[in-house]
C-alpha positions as MATLAB code, in Angstrom:
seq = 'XXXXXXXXXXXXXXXXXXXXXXXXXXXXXXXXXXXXXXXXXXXXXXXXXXXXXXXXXXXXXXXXXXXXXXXXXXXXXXXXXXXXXXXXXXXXXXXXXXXXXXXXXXXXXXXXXXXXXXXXXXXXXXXXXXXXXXXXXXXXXXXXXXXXXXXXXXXXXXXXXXXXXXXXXXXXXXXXXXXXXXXXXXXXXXXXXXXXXXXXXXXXXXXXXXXXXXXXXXXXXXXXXXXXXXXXXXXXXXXXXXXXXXXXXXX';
ca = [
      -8.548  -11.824   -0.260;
     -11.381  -10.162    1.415;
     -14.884   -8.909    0.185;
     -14.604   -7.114    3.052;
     -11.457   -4.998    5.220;
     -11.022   -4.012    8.662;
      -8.592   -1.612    7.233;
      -9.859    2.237    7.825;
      -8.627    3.502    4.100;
     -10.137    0.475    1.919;
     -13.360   -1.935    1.451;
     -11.918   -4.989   -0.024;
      -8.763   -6.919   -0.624;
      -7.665   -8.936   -3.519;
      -3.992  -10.713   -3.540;
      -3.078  -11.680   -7.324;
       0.257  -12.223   -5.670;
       0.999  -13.817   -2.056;
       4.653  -13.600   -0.018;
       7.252  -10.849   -0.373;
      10.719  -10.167    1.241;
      11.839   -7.279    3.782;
      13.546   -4.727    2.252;
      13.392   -1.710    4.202;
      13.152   -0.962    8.390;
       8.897   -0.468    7.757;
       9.158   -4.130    7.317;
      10.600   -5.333   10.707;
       7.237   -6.043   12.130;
       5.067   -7.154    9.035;
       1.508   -7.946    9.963;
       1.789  -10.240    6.520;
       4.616  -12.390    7.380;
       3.096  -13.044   10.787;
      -0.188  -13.982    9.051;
       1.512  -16.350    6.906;
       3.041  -18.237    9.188;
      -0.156  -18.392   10.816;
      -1.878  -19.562    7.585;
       0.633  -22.001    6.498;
       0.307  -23.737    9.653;
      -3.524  -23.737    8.899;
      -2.933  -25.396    5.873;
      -4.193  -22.737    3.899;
      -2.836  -23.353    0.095;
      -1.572  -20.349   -0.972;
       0.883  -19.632    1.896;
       2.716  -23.046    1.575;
       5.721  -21.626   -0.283;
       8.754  -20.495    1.930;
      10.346  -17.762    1.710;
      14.047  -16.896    2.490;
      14.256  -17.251    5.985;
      16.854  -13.955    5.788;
      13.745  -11.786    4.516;
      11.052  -13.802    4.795;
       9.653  -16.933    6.235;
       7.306  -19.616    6.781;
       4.741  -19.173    4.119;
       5.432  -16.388    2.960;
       7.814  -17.138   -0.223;
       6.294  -15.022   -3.414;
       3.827  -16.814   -5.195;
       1.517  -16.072   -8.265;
      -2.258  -17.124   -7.912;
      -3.616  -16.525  -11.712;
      -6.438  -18.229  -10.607;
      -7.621  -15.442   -8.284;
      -7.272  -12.701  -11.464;
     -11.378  -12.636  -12.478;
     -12.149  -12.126   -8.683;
     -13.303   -8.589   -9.044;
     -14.972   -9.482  -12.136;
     -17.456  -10.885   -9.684;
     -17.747   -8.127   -7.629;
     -20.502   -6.091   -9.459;
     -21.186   -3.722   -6.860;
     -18.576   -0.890   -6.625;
     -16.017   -0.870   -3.856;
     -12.218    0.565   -3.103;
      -9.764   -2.633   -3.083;
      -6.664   -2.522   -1.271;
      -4.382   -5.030   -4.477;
      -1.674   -7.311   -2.435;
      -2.478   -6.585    1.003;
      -0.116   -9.486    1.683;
       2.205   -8.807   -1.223;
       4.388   -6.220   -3.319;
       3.121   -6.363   -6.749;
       6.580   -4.598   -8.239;
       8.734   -7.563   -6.272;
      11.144   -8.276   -8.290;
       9.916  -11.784   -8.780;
       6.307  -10.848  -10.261;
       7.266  -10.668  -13.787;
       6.319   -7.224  -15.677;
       3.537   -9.346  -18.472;
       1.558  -10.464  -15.121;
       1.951   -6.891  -13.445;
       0.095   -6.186  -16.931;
      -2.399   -8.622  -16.344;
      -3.388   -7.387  -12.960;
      -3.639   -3.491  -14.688;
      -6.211   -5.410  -17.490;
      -8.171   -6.629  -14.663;
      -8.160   -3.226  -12.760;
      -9.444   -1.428  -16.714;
     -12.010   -4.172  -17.214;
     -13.397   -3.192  -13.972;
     -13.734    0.644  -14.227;
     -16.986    0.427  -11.148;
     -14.287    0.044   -8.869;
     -11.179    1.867   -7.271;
      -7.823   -0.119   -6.775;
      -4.973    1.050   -4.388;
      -1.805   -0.266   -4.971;
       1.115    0.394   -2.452;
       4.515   -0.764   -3.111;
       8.484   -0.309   -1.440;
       9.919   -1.381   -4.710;
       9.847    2.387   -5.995;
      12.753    1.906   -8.655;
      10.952   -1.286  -10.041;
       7.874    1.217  -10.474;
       9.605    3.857  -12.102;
      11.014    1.514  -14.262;
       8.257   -0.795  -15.317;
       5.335    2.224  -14.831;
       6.876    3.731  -18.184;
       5.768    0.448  -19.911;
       2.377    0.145  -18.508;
      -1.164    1.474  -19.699;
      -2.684    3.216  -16.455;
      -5.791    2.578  -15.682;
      -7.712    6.014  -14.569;
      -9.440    3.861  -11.645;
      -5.781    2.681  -10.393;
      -4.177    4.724   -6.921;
      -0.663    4.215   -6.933;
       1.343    4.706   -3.622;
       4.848    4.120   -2.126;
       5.831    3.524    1.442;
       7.658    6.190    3.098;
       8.880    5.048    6.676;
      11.166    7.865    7.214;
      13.694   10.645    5.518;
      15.673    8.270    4.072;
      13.168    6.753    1.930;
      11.580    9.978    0.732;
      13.330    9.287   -2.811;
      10.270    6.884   -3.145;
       7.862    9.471   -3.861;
      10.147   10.948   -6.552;
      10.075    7.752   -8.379;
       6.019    7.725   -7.664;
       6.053   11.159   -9.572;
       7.061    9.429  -12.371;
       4.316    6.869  -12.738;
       0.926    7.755  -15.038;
      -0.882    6.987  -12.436;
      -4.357    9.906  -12.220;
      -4.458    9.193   -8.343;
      -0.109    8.915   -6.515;
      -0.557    8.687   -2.615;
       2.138    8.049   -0.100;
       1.646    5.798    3.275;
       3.613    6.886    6.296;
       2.622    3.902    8.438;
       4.231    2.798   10.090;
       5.828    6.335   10.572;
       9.548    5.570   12.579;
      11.058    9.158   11.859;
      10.118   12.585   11.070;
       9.280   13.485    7.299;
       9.909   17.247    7.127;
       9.662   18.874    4.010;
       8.596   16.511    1.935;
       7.715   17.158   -1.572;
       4.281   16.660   -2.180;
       3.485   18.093   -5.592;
       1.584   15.598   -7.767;
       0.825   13.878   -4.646;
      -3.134   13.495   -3.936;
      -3.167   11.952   -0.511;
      -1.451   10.744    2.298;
      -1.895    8.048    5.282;
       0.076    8.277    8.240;
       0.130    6.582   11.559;
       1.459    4.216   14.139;
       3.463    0.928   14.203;
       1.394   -2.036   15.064;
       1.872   -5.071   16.896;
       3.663   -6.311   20.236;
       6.942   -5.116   19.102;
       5.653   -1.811   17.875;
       8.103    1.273   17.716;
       6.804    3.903   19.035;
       5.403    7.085   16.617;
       5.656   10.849   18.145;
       2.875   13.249   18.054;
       5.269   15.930   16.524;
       6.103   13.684   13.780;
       2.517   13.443   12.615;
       1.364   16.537   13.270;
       4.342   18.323   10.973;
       2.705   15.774    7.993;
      -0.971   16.940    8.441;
       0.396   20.402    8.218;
       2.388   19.835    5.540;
      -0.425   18.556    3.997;
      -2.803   21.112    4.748;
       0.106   23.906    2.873;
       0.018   21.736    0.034;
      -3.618   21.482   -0.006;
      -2.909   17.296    0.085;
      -5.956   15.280    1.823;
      -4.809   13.990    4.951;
      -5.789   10.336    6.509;
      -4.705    9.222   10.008;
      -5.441    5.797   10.466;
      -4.032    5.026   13.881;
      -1.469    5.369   17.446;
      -0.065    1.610   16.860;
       1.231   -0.009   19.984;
       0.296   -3.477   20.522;
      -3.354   -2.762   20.341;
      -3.631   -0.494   17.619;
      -7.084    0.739   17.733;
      -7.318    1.438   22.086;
      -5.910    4.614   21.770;
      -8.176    6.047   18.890;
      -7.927    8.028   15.689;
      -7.739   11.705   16.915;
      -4.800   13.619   16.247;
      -4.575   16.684   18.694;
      -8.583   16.226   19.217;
      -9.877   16.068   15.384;
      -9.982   13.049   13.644;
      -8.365   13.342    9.578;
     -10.632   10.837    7.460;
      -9.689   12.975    3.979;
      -9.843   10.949    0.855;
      -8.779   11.456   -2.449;
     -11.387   13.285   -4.850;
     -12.690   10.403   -6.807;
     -13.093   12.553   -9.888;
      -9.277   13.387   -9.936;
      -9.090   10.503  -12.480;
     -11.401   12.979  -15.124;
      -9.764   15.801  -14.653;
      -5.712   15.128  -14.185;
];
């Protein structure tokens, strides 16, 4: 975890959980299982665990850190906190009474924003229905390409005041895609020295989309294997829209 993040769309990271599994194409490439491997061979303590070397790897087997749960209890001055940057918190192995831990934390701690993104959209729908929702909690899904759109269906389900959707990294057009009840979406660009490409039409049909639907827009990046050379503009305008804060107040 990080009291800081080179990620555009947050401030800080915090990583109750560490290690996941690939379950969809959007994780072929995953910047977090190459940065475990990297840490475990540091000798860094909380990527020692393996995972499955089908779906995982070195390092990067799911494991609970309790001890990190009163981090942002330190952090007194406000900030938006990306939660399991190098996790899933609805993987199946994080069991639903520490999921509810992690959502105390996020309540106790109402000075700052938390963004949770998660692939396991059925285990959200499911376990969402049992959960208090904090009004300072964003709650996204993945969406890599058409045939995951049925993520943001479950995402509509969730009591979440602020759903967004991440299209990054974007490997397929998403047209028509249903974004009522949806306050925000990120798109952009594979990452990475195996990077598949994204198309310019691709992301251009979701900012208009957007636009129609009156959804704030955020482009984050091109990809390729260095991400950030070929800049943020999207046909010459760069798209830093954010959620309104207040949404929280007033959904």
């Amino acid at each position: 975890m990080a009291d800081h993040s080179a990620i555009e769309w947050t401030e800080a990271t915090w990583n109750p959980t560490t290690g996941c599994d690939k379950t969809s194409p959007g994780c072929d490439n995953c910047y977090a299982l190459t940065l475990s491997k990297r840490l475990k061979a540091m000798g860094q303590p909380k990527y020692q665990r393996d995972g499955d070397p089908r779906t995982s790897g070195p390092g990067f087997g799911l494991t609970i850190h309790a001890d990190t749960l009163d981090v942002p209890l330190s952090w007194s001055a406000p900030r938006t906190i990306f939660v399991n940057s190098m996790s899933d918190l609805f993987h199946p192995e994080v069991p639903e009474p520490y999921i509810r831990r992690v959502f105390d934390v996020i309540a106790e701690t109402p000075q700052h924003q938390y963004q949770v993104l998660t692939k396991r959209s059925r285990r959200l729908a499911d376990v969402g229905q049992r959960l208090e929702w904090p009004p300072n909690l964003w709650m996204g899904v993945s969406v890599e390409n058409s045939r995951y759109r049925f993520r943001v269906d479950h995402l509509r389900c969730t009591g979440a005041a602020v759903r967004f959707v991440s299209a990054e990294p974007l490997l397929g057009p998403l047209e028509e895609l249903d974004l009522c009840e949806i306050h925000w979406l990120i798109a952009g660009g594979e990452s990475g020295p195996n990077a598949r490409p994204v198309e310019e039409a691709w992301l251009v049909d979701l900012r208009d989309q957007c636009t129609s639907a009156g959804v704030p827009f955020f482009f984050k990046q091109w990809g390729g294997r260095t991400p950030k050379a070929g800049g943020r503009a999207l046909q010459g305008s760069t798209h830093d829209e954010m959620p309104q804060l207040d949404l929280a107040l007033t959904h």
